Amino acid sequence: MALSIRPLPGPLGAEIHGLDPRHLGEDDRATLRAAFVEHGALLARNLDLSPEEHIALTRVLGEPAIHPIPTIRMQGHPEIIVLAVDLRSSLAPDDPSADEVIGQIPWHSDLTYTATPSRGALLLAREVPPELGETGYIDTAAVYDALPDRLRTQIDGLHAVHSLGQIQGQIRHAGEANEETEGGSAPQFEQVVHPLVSVHPETGRKVLNISPAFTKAIEGLSAQEGDALLQELKDFATQDRFAYYHHWAVGDLFIWDNWRTMHTATGHRKRHARCMHRTTLAPTANLH
Ligand SMILES: [Fe+2]
């Protein structure tokens, strides 16, 4: 099998052509690992993966992690979380709320509300709405490179406080199951602290580690100063010029390096169902 890797039409990521997860040779595995590190975001299309195949493909890039929130794990396959919403049976015919957009999740990197955020994720579309429902991605290494010198100097050495509870007021919870709505009040997630600038261990590049949905304060700054700085960083980092929005088709698999990207869900109409399966790469994954 000959894999080819071509850039996505946007500021980050690449598409893998020719991926057949059932027949992966050693060369293909090496190509995938290298592309993952180089591009930080990879798309493959038309994959009809069973849970076992999804998990096996995850092992090419690292060790599958068990997500810390039990209610979203797939029964029989705890390495997979199911991010799904289907409210169709609860909507009366001509229900005026059917066109409401639900399921928006603000920009974040996964699990930064824990001490060891995941290495990455492989998100597979099983059922998608005919409109909306995009996921946006931003390369936070590219964002760091583009920061004005003044901001780079200002954030050097600073640490941000992250908490899952921070997001609870920002999401319209309408029956969708995801980590942000399911885990917010769980007592095991104390707030944690991460450097605002981290150095990616494999590329050596600096990354703006901002995860806006989970970041609530900056250590050593007053609430007012910290909020202002976080807002300025968020406004800079989430400019359209940095973002790629993926419009999903069933069978699309999007793989991201969670240590150098953040993502957002734009939401979709209540009248439509959406179901995604995701595996998570453990932070201990060793690519070499
Ligand atoms: Fe996420």
PDB file of C-alpha atoms and ligand atoms in Angstrom:
ATOM      1  CA  MET A   1       0.000   0.000   0.000  1.00  0.00           C
ATOM      2  CA  ALA A   2       1.287   3.435  -0.912  1.00  0.00           C
ATOM      3  CA  LEU A   3       0.277   6.149   1.500  1.00  0.00           C
ATOM      4  CA  SER A   4       0.370   9.712   0.321  1.00  0.00           C
ATOM      5  CA  ILE A   5       0.128  12.728   2.587  1.00  0.00           C
ATOM      6  CA  ARG A   6      -1.198  16.032   1.218  1.00  0.00           C
ATOM      7  CA  PRO A   7      -1.842  19.273   3.103  1.00  0.00           C
ATOM      8  CA  LEU A   8      -5.427  20.101   4.047  1.00  0.00           C
ATOM      9  CA  PRO A   9      -6.908  23.250   2.488  1.00  0.00           C
ATOM     10  CA  GLY A  10      -6.135  25.452   5.458  1.00  0.00           C
ATOM     11  CA  PRO A  11      -3.415  26.551   7.834  1.00  0.00           C
ATOM     12  CA  LEU A  12      -2.769  23.149   9.414  1.00  0.00           C
ATOM     13  CA  GLY A  13      -3.028  19.434   8.971  1.00  0.00           C
ATOM     14  CA  ALA A  14      -2.764  16.925   6.161  1.00  0.00           C
ATOM     15  CA  GLU A  15      -4.926  14.290   4.530  1.00  0.00           C
ATOM     16  CA  ILE A  16      -3.768  10.698   4.275  1.00  0.00           C
ATOM     17  CA  HIS A  17      -4.712   8.992   1.035  1.00  0.00           C
ATOM     18  CA  GLY A  18      -4.605   5.254   0.565  1.00  0.00           C
ATOM     19  CA  LEU A  19      -4.945   4.256   4.210  1.00  0.00           C
ATOM     20  CA  ASP A  20      -6.177   0.703   4.651  1.00  0.00           C
ATOM     21  CA  PRO A  21      -6.040   0.007   8.393  1.00  0.00           C
ATOM     22  CA  ARG A  22      -6.513  -3.733   7.796  1.00  0.00           C
ATOM     23  CA  HIS A  23      -3.321  -3.985   5.758  1.00  0.00           C
ATOM     24  CA  LEU A  24      -0.767  -1.714   7.357  1.00  0.00           C
ATOM     25  CA  GLY A  25       2.855  -2.565   6.702  1.00  0.00           C
ATOM     26  CA  GLU A  26       5.802  -1.396   8.776  1.00  0.00           C
ATOM     27  CA  ASP A  27       6.512   1.367   6.244  1.00  0.00           C
ATOM     28  CA  ASP A  28       2.931   2.611   6.496  1.00  0.00           C
ATOM     29  CA  ARG A  29       3.112   2.661  10.273  1.00  0.00           C
ATOM     30  CA  ALA A  30       6.318   4.661  10.155  1.00  0.00           C
ATOM     31  CA  THR A  31       4.794   7.067   7.610  1.00  0.00           C
ATOM     32  CA  LEU A  32       1.754   7.577   9.830  1.00  0.00           C
ATOM     33  CA  ARG A  33       3.850   8.220  12.926  1.00  0.00           C
ATOM     34  CA  ALA A  34       6.063  10.713  11.109  1.00  0.00           C
ATOM     35  CA  ALA A  35       3.064  12.535   9.590  1.00  0.00           C
ATOM     36  CA  PHE A  36       1.407  12.745  12.995  1.00  0.00           C
ATOM     37  CA  VAL A  37       4.437  14.450  14.486  1.00  0.00           C
ATOM     38  CA  GLU A  38       5.067  16.669  11.463  1.00  0.00           C
ATOM     39  CA  HIS A  39       1.532  17.903  10.761  1.00  0.00           C
ATOM     40  CA  GLY A  40      -0.178  17.619  14.163  1.00  0.00           C
ATOM     41  CA  ALA A  41      -3.548  16.930  12.516  1.00  0.00           C
ATOM     42  CA  LEU A  42      -4.385  14.158  10.045  1.00  0.00           C
ATOM     43  CA  LEU A  43      -7.553  13.306   8.154  1.00  0.00           C
ATOM     44  CA  ALA A  44      -8.424   9.990   6.547  1.00  0.00           C
ATOM     45  CA  ARG A  45     -11.728   9.375   4.776  1.00  0.00           C
ATOM     46  CA  ASN A  46     -14.082   6.498   4.050  1.00  0.00           C
ATOM     47  CA  LEU A  47     -13.044   4.303   6.949  1.00  0.00           C
ATOM     48  CA  ASP A  48     -15.541   1.766   8.221  1.00  0.00           C
ATOM     49  CA  LEU A  49     -13.715   0.766  11.370  1.00  0.00           C
ATOM     50  CA  SER A  50     -14.984  -1.685  13.934  1.00  0.00           C
ATOM     51  CA  PRO A  51     -14.143  -0.768  17.542  1.00  0.00           C
ATOM     52  CA  GLU A  52     -11.313  -3.334  17.452  1.00  0.00           C
ATOM     53  CA  GLU A  53      -9.871  -1.805  14.262  1.00  0.00           C
ATOM     54  CA  HIS A  54     -10.198   1.709  15.673  1.00  0.00           C
ATOM     55  CA  ILE A  55      -8.238   0.642  18.755  1.00  0.00           C
ATOM     56  CA  ALA A  56      -5.647  -1.201  16.660  1.00  0.00           C
ATOM     57  CA  LEU A  57      -5.068   1.903  14.524  1.00  0.00           C
ATOM     58  CA  THR A  58      -4.679   3.944  17.702  1.00  0.00           C
ATOM     59  CA  ARG A  59      -1.875   1.589  18.782  1.00  0.00           C
ATOM     60  CA  VAL A  60       0.107   2.592  15.694  1.00  0.00           C
ATOM     61  CA  LEU A  61       0.511   6.041  17.234  1.00  0.00           C
ATOM     62  CA  GLY A  62       0.731   5.168  20.915  1.00  0.00           C
ATOM     63  CA  GLU A  63      -1.013   3.589  23.828  1.00  0.00           C
ATOM     64  CA  PRO A  64      -4.816   3.903  24.032  1.00  0.00           C
ATOM     65  CA  ALA A  65      -5.879   5.577  27.265  1.00  0.00           C
ATOM     66  CA  ILE A  66      -9.012   4.880  29.256  1.00  0.00           C
ATOM     67  CA  HIS A  67     -10.857   8.196  29.502  1.00  0.00           C
ATOM     68  CA  PRO A  68     -11.273   9.325  33.126  1.00  0.00           C
ATOM     69  CA  ILE A  69     -15.033   9.888  32.742  1.00  0.00           C
ATOM     70  CA  PRO A  70     -16.708   6.436  32.900  1.00  0.00           C
ATOM     71  CA  THR A  71     -20.171   7.427  31.618  1.00  0.00           C
ATOM     72  CA  ILE A  72     -18.935   8.101  28.079  1.00  0.00           C
ATOM     73  CA  ARG A  73     -16.895   4.892  27.658  1.00  0.00           C
ATOM     74  CA  MET A  74     -18.183   2.349  25.137  1.00  0.00           C
ATOM     75  CA  GLN A  75     -19.453  -0.802  26.767  1.00  0.00           C
ATOM     76  CA  GLY A  76     -17.027  -3.637  26.124  1.00  0.00           C
ATOM     77  CA  HIS A  77     -14.432  -1.255  24.642  1.00  0.00           C
ATOM     78  CA  PRO A  78     -13.433   1.218  27.362  1.00  0.00           C
ATOM     79  CA  GLU A  79     -10.664   2.604  25.107  1.00  0.00           C
ATOM     80  CA  ILE A  80     -13.417   4.256  23.028  1.00  0.00           C
ATOM     81  CA  ILE A  81     -15.632   7.093  24.182  1.00  0.00           C
ATOM     82  CA  VAL A  82     -18.967   7.703  22.493  1.00  0.00           C
ATOM     83  CA  LEU A  83     -19.840  11.354  21.921  1.00  0.00           C
ATOM     84  CA  ALA A  84     -23.417  11.234  20.807  1.00  0.00           C
ATOM     85  CA  VAL A  85     -26.677  13.099  20.803  1.00  0.00           C
ATOM     86  CA  ASP A  86     -29.997  12.026  19.343  1.00  0.00           C
ATOM     87  CA  LEU A  87     -33.002  14.008  20.496  1.00  0.00           C
ATOM     88  CA  ARG A  88     -35.234  13.161  17.561  1.00  0.00           C
ATOM     89  CA  SER A  89     -37.647  10.992  19.526  1.00  0.00           C
ATOM     90  CA  SER A  90     -38.173  13.756  22.091  1.00  0.00           C
ATOM     91  CA  LEU A  91     -39.127  16.381  19.505  1.00  0.00           C
ATOM     92  CA  ALA A  92     -42.796  16.780  18.647  1.00  0.00           C
ATOM     93  CA  PRO A  93     -43.614  17.334  14.964  1.00  0.00           C
ATOM     94  CA  ASP A  94     -43.104  21.030  14.155  1.00  0.00           C
ATOM     95  CA  ASP A  95     -41.380  21.571  17.486  1.00  0.00           C
ATOM     96  CA  PRO A  96     -40.116  25.154  17.291  1.00  0.00           C
ATOM     97  CA  SER A  97     -36.894  24.231  19.111  1.00  0.00           C
ATOM     98  CA  ALA A  98     -35.846  21.686  16.447  1.00  0.00           C
ATOM     99  CA  ASP A  99     -33.669  24.232  14.652  1.00  0.00           C
ATOM    100  CA  GLU A 100     -31.819  25.310  17.794  1.00  0.00           C
ATOM    101  CA  VAL A 101     -28.111  24.682  17.614  1.00  0.00           C
ATOM    102  CA  ILE A 102     -26.805  22.449  20.388  1.00  0.00           C
ATOM    103  CA  GLY A 103     -23.513  20.792  21.231  1.00  0.00           C
ATOM    104  CA  GLN A 104     -21.213  23.791  20.837  1.00  0.00           C
ATOM    105  CA  ILE A 105     -17.998  23.295  22.762  1.00  0.00           C
ATOM    106  CA  PRO A 106     -15.594  26.220  23.102  1.00  0.00           C
ATOM    107  CA  TRP A 107     -11.934  25.990  22.041  1.00  0.00           C
ATOM    108  CA  HIS A 108      -9.863  23.636  24.179  1.00  0.00           C
ATOM    109  CA  SER A 109      -7.183  20.989  24.195  1.00  0.00           C
ATOM    110  CA  ASP A 110      -8.422  17.726  25.697  1.00  0.00           C
ATOM    111  CA  LEU A 111      -7.929  16.874  29.346  1.00  0.00           C
ATOM    112  CA  THR A 112      -5.895  19.960  30.251  1.00  0.00           C
ATOM    113  CA  TYR A 113      -7.992  19.910  33.432  1.00  0.00           C
ATOM    114  CA  THR A 114      -5.853  16.920  34.465  1.00  0.00           C
ATOM    115  CA  ALA A 115      -2.183  16.805  35.396  1.00  0.00           C
ATOM    116  CA  THR A 116      -1.337  14.767  32.284  1.00  0.00           C
ATOM    117  CA  PRO A 117      -3.287  15.911  29.202  1.00  0.00           C
ATOM    118  CA  SER A 118      -3.638  13.244  26.553  1.00  0.00           C
ATOM    119  CA  ARG A 119      -1.104  12.860  23.757  1.00  0.00           C
ATOM    120  CA  GLY A 120      -3.772  12.935  21.085  1.00  0.00           C
ATOM    121  CA  ALA A 121      -7.037  11.498  19.835  1.00  0.00           C
ATOM    122  CA  LEU A 122      -8.557   9.635  16.872  1.00  0.00           C
ATOM    123  CA  LEU A 123     -12.112  10.824  16.255  1.00  0.00           C
ATOM    124  CA  LEU A 124     -14.275   8.747  13.922  1.00  0.00           C
ATOM    125  CA  ALA A 125     -17.577   9.972  12.486  1.00  0.00           C
ATOM    126  CA  ARG A 126     -20.311   7.314  12.706  1.00  0.00           C
ATOM    127  CA  GLU A 127     -23.395   9.502  12.172  1.00  0.00           C
ATOM    128  CA  VAL A 128     -23.288  13.133  11.103  1.00  0.00           C
ATOM    129  CA  PRO A 129     -25.866  15.873  10.636  1.00  0.00           C
ATOM    130  CA  PRO A 130     -26.514  17.007   7.049  1.00  0.00           C
ATOM    131  CA  GLU A 131     -25.504  20.555   7.978  1.00  0.00           C
ATOM    132  CA  LEU A 132     -23.344  22.183  10.677  1.00  0.00           C
ATOM    133  CA  GLY A 133     -21.625  19.937  13.241  1.00  0.00           C
ATOM    134  CA  GLU A 134     -18.090  20.997  12.240  1.00  0.00           C
ATOM    135  CA  THR A 135     -15.003  20.623  14.382  1.00  0.00           C
ATOM    136  CA  GLY A 136     -12.464  23.456  14.207  1.00  0.00           C
ATOM    137  CA  TYR A 137      -8.747  22.907  14.757  1.00  0.00           C
ATOM    138  CA  ILE A 138      -5.904  25.331  15.469  1.00  0.00           C
ATOM    139  CA  ASP A 139      -2.158  24.642  15.564  1.00  0.00           C
ATOM    140  CA  THR A 140      -0.992  26.228  18.807  1.00  0.00           C
ATOM    141  CA  ALA A 141       2.671  25.945  17.808  1.00  0.00           C
ATOM    142  CA  ALA A 142       1.908  28.137  14.778  1.00  0.00           C
ATOM    143  CA  VAL A 143       0.028  30.500  17.085  1.00  0.00           C
ATOM    144  CA  TYR A 144       3.032  30.783  19.395  1.00  0.00           C
ATOM    145  CA  ASP A 145       5.306  31.525  16.417  1.00  0.00           C
ATOM    146  CA  ALA A 146       2.960  34.317  15.329  1.00  0.00           C
ATOM    147  CA  LEU A 147       2.586  35.982  18.747  1.00  0.00           C
ATOM    148  CA  PRO A 148       3.763  39.584  18.950  1.00  0.00           C
ATOM    149  CA  ASP A 149       7.079  39.902  20.842  1.00  0.00           C
ATOM    150  CA  ARG A 150       5.358  41.889  23.571  1.00  0.00           C
ATOM    151  CA  LEU A 151       2.960  39.016  24.354  1.00  0.00           C
ATOM    152  CA  ARG A 152       5.701  36.389  24.141  1.00  0.00           C
ATOM    153  CA  THR A 153       7.731  38.304  26.708  1.00  0.00           C
ATOM    154  CA  GLN A 154       4.684  38.849  28.895  1.00  0.00           C
ATOM    155  CA  ILE A 155       3.738  35.163  29.107  1.00  0.00           C
ATOM    156  CA  ASP A 156       7.250  33.772  29.482  1.00  0.00           C
ATOM    157  CA  GLY A 157       7.350  31.703  32.694  1.00  0.00           C
ATOM    158  CA  LEU A 158       3.648  32.171  33.542  1.00  0.00           C
ATOM    159  CA  HIS A 159       1.362  29.305  34.548  1.00  0.00           C
ATOM    160  CA  ALA A 160      -2.375  29.000  33.976  1.00  0.00           C
ATOM    161  CA  VAL A 161      -4.948  27.351  36.219  1.00  0.00           C
ATOM    162  CA  HIS A 162      -7.177  24.836  34.385  1.00  0.00           C
ATOM    163  CA  SER A 163     -10.447  23.355  35.620  1.00  0.00           C
ATOM    164  CA  LEU A 164     -13.203  21.309  34.009  1.00  0.00           C
ATOM    165  CA  GLY A 165     -15.815  23.113  36.094  1.00  0.00           C
ATOM    166  CA  GLN A 166     -14.843  26.300  34.297  1.00  0.00           C
ATOM    167  CA  ILE A 167     -16.747  25.217  31.209  1.00  0.00           C
ATOM    168  CA  GLN A 168     -20.065  24.359  32.790  1.00  0.00           C
ATOM    169  CA  GLY A 169     -21.688  27.728  32.316  1.00  0.00           C
ATOM    170  CA  GLN A 170     -20.607  27.920  28.673  1.00  0.00           C
ATOM    171  CA  ILE A 171     -22.331  24.850  27.245  1.00  0.00           C
ATOM    172  CA  ARG A 172     -25.980  24.451  26.445  1.00  0.00           C
ATOM    173  CA  HIS A 173     -26.576  20.985  27.801  1.00  0.00           C
ATOM    174  CA  ALA A 174     -29.338  19.434  25.739  1.00  0.00           C
ATOM    175  CA  GLY A 175     -28.816  15.721  26.154  1.00  0.00           C
ATOM    176  CA  GLU A 176     -25.502  15.402  24.381  1.00  0.00           C
ATOM    177  CA  ALA A 177     -22.940  13.209  26.061  1.00  0.00           C
ATOM    178  CA  ASN A 178     -19.399  14.512  26.033  1.00  0.00           C
ATOM    179  CA  GLU A 179     -16.567  14.935  28.452  1.00  0.00           C
ATOM    180  CA  GLU A 180     -17.406  18.554  29.085  1.00  0.00           C
ATOM    181  CA  THR A 181     -21.021  17.970  30.119  1.00  0.00           C
ATOM    182  CA  GLU A 182     -20.551  14.613  31.807  1.00  0.00           C
ATOM    183  CA  GLY A 183     -17.608  15.327  34.025  1.00  0.00           C
ATOM    184  CA  GLY A 184     -17.929  18.899  35.172  1.00  0.00           C
ATOM    185  CA  SER A 185     -19.095  18.315  38.690  1.00  0.00           C
ATOM    186  CA  ALA A 186     -17.034  15.209  39.311  1.00  0.00           C
ATOM    187  CA  PRO A 187     -14.992  15.683  42.449  1.00  0.00           C
ATOM    188  CA  GLN A 188     -11.901  13.885  41.090  1.00  0.00           C
ATOM    189  CA  PHE A 189     -11.040  16.862  38.912  1.00  0.00           C
ATOM    190  CA  GLU A 190      -9.313  19.358  41.144  1.00  0.00           C
ATOM    191  CA  GLN A 191      -7.933  22.360  39.340  1.00  0.00           C
ATOM    192  CA  VAL A 192      -4.421  21.937  37.946  1.00  0.00           C
ATOM    193  CA  VAL A 193      -1.686  24.263  36.761  1.00  0.00           C
ATOM    194  CA  HIS A 194       0.178  24.129  33.417  1.00  0.00           C
ATOM    195  CA  PRO A 195       2.763  26.450  31.872  1.00  0.00           C
ATOM    196  CA  LEU A 196       1.246  28.881  29.377  1.00  0.00           C
ATOM    197  CA  VAL A 197       4.098  28.050  27.035  1.00  0.00           C
ATOM    198  CA  SER A 198       5.170  24.434  26.756  1.00  0.00           C
ATOM    199  CA  VAL A 199       7.911  22.868  24.680  1.00  0.00           C
ATOM    200  CA  HIS A 200       6.713  19.979  22.546  1.00  0.00           C
ATOM    201  CA  PRO A 201       8.875  17.013  23.581  1.00  0.00           C
ATOM    202  CA  GLU A 202       9.180  15.578  20.068  1.00  0.00           C
ATOM    203  CA  THR A 203       9.495  18.645  17.881  1.00  0.00           C
ATOM    204  CA  GLY A 204      11.135  20.987  20.375  1.00  0.00           C
ATOM    205  CA  ARG A 205       8.733  23.714  19.221  1.00  0.00           C
ATOM    206  CA  LYS A 206       7.113  26.076  21.675  1.00  0.00           C
ATOM    207  CA  VAL A 207       3.343  25.861  21.965  1.00  0.00           C
ATOM    208  CA  LEU A 208       0.811  28.325  23.375  1.00  0.00           C
ATOM    209  CA  ASN A 209      -0.864  26.080  25.931  1.00  0.00           C
ATOM    210  CA  ILE A 210      -4.053  28.065  26.370  1.00  0.00           C
ATOM    211  CA  SER A 211      -7.059  25.646  26.187  1.00  0.00           C
ATOM    212  CA  PRO A 212      -9.543  28.535  26.647  1.00  0.00           C
ATOM    213  CA  ALA A 213     -12.537  26.464  27.782  1.00  0.00           C
ATOM    214  CA  PHE A 214     -10.654  25.120  30.777  1.00  0.00           C
ATOM    215  CA  THR A 215      -8.323  28.002  31.649  1.00  0.00           C
ATOM    216  CA  LYS A 216      -9.662  30.101  34.475  1.00  0.00           C
ATOM    217  CA  ALA A 217      -6.799  32.179  35.890  1.00  0.00           C
ATOM    218  CA  ILE A 218      -3.104  32.921  35.730  1.00  0.00           C
ATOM    219  CA  GLU A 219      -0.994  32.195  38.753  1.00  0.00           C
ATOM    220  CA  GLY A 220       0.443  35.266  40.412  1.00  0.00           C
ATOM    221  CA  LEU A 221      -1.833  37.720  38.586  1.00  0.00           C
ATOM    222  CA  SER A 222      -4.964  39.352  39.970  1.00  0.00           C
ATOM    223  CA  ALA A 223      -8.248  38.053  38.580  1.00  0.00           C
ATOM    224  CA  GLN A 224      -8.582  41.233  36.546  1.00  0.00           C
ATOM    225  CA  GLU A 225      -5.062  41.074  35.094  1.00  0.00           C
ATOM    226  CA  GLY A 226      -5.275  37.323  34.472  1.00  0.00           C
ATOM    227  CA  ASP A 227      -8.673  37.545  32.783  1.00  0.00           C
ATOM    228  CA  ALA A 228      -7.473  40.365  30.540  1.00  0.00           C
ATOM    229  CA  LEU A 229      -4.352  38.475  29.501  1.00  0.00           C
ATOM    230  CA  LEU A 230      -6.259  35.230  28.878  1.00  0.00           C
ATOM    231  CA  GLN A 231      -8.818  37.086  26.797  1.00  0.00           C
ATOM    232  CA  GLU A 232      -6.090  38.767  24.748  1.00  0.00           C
ATOM    233  CA  LEU A 233      -4.370  35.417  24.140  1.00  0.00           C
ATOM    234  CA  LYS A 234      -7.641  33.729  23.251  1.00  0.00           C
ATOM    235  CA  ASP A 235      -8.633  36.514  20.851  1.00  0.00           C
ATOM    236  CA  PHE A 236      -5.241  36.272  19.158  1.00  0.00           C
ATOM    237  CA  ALA A 237      -5.132  32.475  19.015  1.00  0.00           C
ATOM    238  CA  THR A 238      -8.657  31.930  17.659  1.00  0.00           C
ATOM    239  CA  GLN A 239      -8.390  34.226  14.657  1.00  0.00           C
ATOM    240  CA  ASP A 240      -9.838  32.643  11.525  1.00  0.00           C
ATOM    241  CA  ARG A 241      -6.439  32.704   9.841  1.00  0.00           C
ATOM    242  CA  PHE A 242      -5.243  29.945  12.211  1.00  0.00           C
ATOM    243  CA  ALA A 243      -8.314  27.703  11.983  1.00  0.00           C
ATOM    244  CA  TYR A 244      -9.342  24.762   9.843  1.00  0.00           C
ATOM    245  CA  TYR A 245     -12.999  23.680  10.187  1.00  0.00           C
ATOM    246  CA  HIS A 246     -13.742  20.110   9.273  1.00  0.00           C
ATOM    247  CA  HIS A 247     -17.160  19.340   7.850  1.00  0.00           C
ATOM    248  CA  TRP A 248     -17.714  15.694   8.639  1.00  0.00           C
ATOM    249  CA  ALA A 249     -18.801  12.803   6.470  1.00  0.00           C
ATOM    250  CA  VAL A 250     -19.491   9.335   7.863  1.00  0.00           C
ATOM    251  CA  GLY A 251     -16.218   7.398   7.874  1.00  0.00           C
ATOM    252  CA  ASP A 252     -13.983  10.428   8.357  1.00  0.00           C
ATOM    253  CA  LEU A 253     -11.250   9.913  10.915  1.00  0.00           C
ATOM    254  CA  PHE A 254      -9.505  12.982  12.317  1.00  0.00           C
ATOM    255  CA  ILE A 255      -6.351  12.460  14.329  1.00  0.00           C
ATOM    256  CA  TRP A 256      -4.824  15.283  16.356  1.00  0.00           C
ATOM    257  CA  ASP A 257      -1.733  15.939  18.401  1.00  0.00           C
ATOM    258  CA  ASN A 258      -3.332  17.257  21.570  1.00  0.00           C
ATOM    259  CA  TRP A 259      -0.032  18.739  22.719  1.00  0.00           C
ATOM    260  CA  ARG A 260       0.060  21.234  19.866  1.00  0.00           C
ATOM    261  CA  THR A 261      -3.544  21.791  18.801  1.00  0.00           C
ATOM    262  CA  MET A 262      -6.840  22.902  20.219  1.00  0.00           C
ATOM    263  CA  HIS A 263     -10.294  22.291  18.831  1.00  0.00           C
ATOM    264  CA  THR A 264     -13.910  23.429  19.058  1.00  0.00           C
ATOM    265  CA  ALA A 265     -17.318  21.989  18.193  1.00  0.00           C
ATOM    266  CA  THR A 266     -19.573  24.393  16.319  1.00  0.00           C
ATOM    267  CA  GLY A 267     -22.753  22.519  17.231  1.00  0.00           C
ATOM    268  CA  HIS A 268     -25.624  21.283  15.097  1.00  0.00           C
ATOM    269  CA  ARG A 269     -29.405  21.471  14.982  1.00  0.00           C
ATOM    270  CA  LYS A 270     -31.434  19.624  17.576  1.00  0.00           C
ATOM    271  CA  ARG A 271     -33.430  17.883  14.833  1.00  0.00           C
ATOM    272  CA  HIS A 272     -30.308  15.996  13.689  1.00  0.00           C
ATOM    273  CA  ALA A 273     -28.418  13.173  15.359  1.00  0.00           C
ATOM    274  CA  ARG A 274     -24.652  13.034  15.647  1.00  0.00           C
ATOM    275  CA  CYS A 275     -22.459  10.169  16.835  1.00  0.00           C
ATOM    276  CA  MET A 276     -18.681  10.167  17.073  1.00  0.00           C
ATOM    277  CA  HIS A 277     -16.327   7.509  18.441  1.00  0.00           C
ATOM    278  CA  ARG A 278     -13.027   8.648  19.898  1.00  0.00           C
ATOM    279  CA  THR A 279      -9.949   6.940  21.182  1.00  0.00           C
ATOM    280  CA  THR A 280      -7.455   8.816  23.320  1.00  0.00           C
ATOM    281  CA  LEU A 281      -3.677   8.488  23.215  1.00  0.00           C
ATOM    282  CA  ALA A 282      -2.121   8.151  26.651  1.00  0.00           C
ATOM    283  CA  PRO A 283       0.395  10.843  27.559  1.00  0.00           C
ATOM    284  CA  THR A 284       3.064   8.191  28.027  1.00  0.00           C
ATOM    285  CA  ALA A 285       2.904   7.220  24.349  1.00  0.00           C
ATOM    286  CA  ASN A 286       6.321   6.763  22.909  1.00  0.00           C
ATOM    287  CA  LEU A 287       6.519   7.298  19.171  1.00  0.00           C
ATOM    288  CA  HIS A 288      10.062   6.124  18.719  1.00  0.00           C
TER     289      HIS A 288
HETATM  290 FE    FE B   1     -12.285  17.861  22.964  1.00  0.00          FE
END
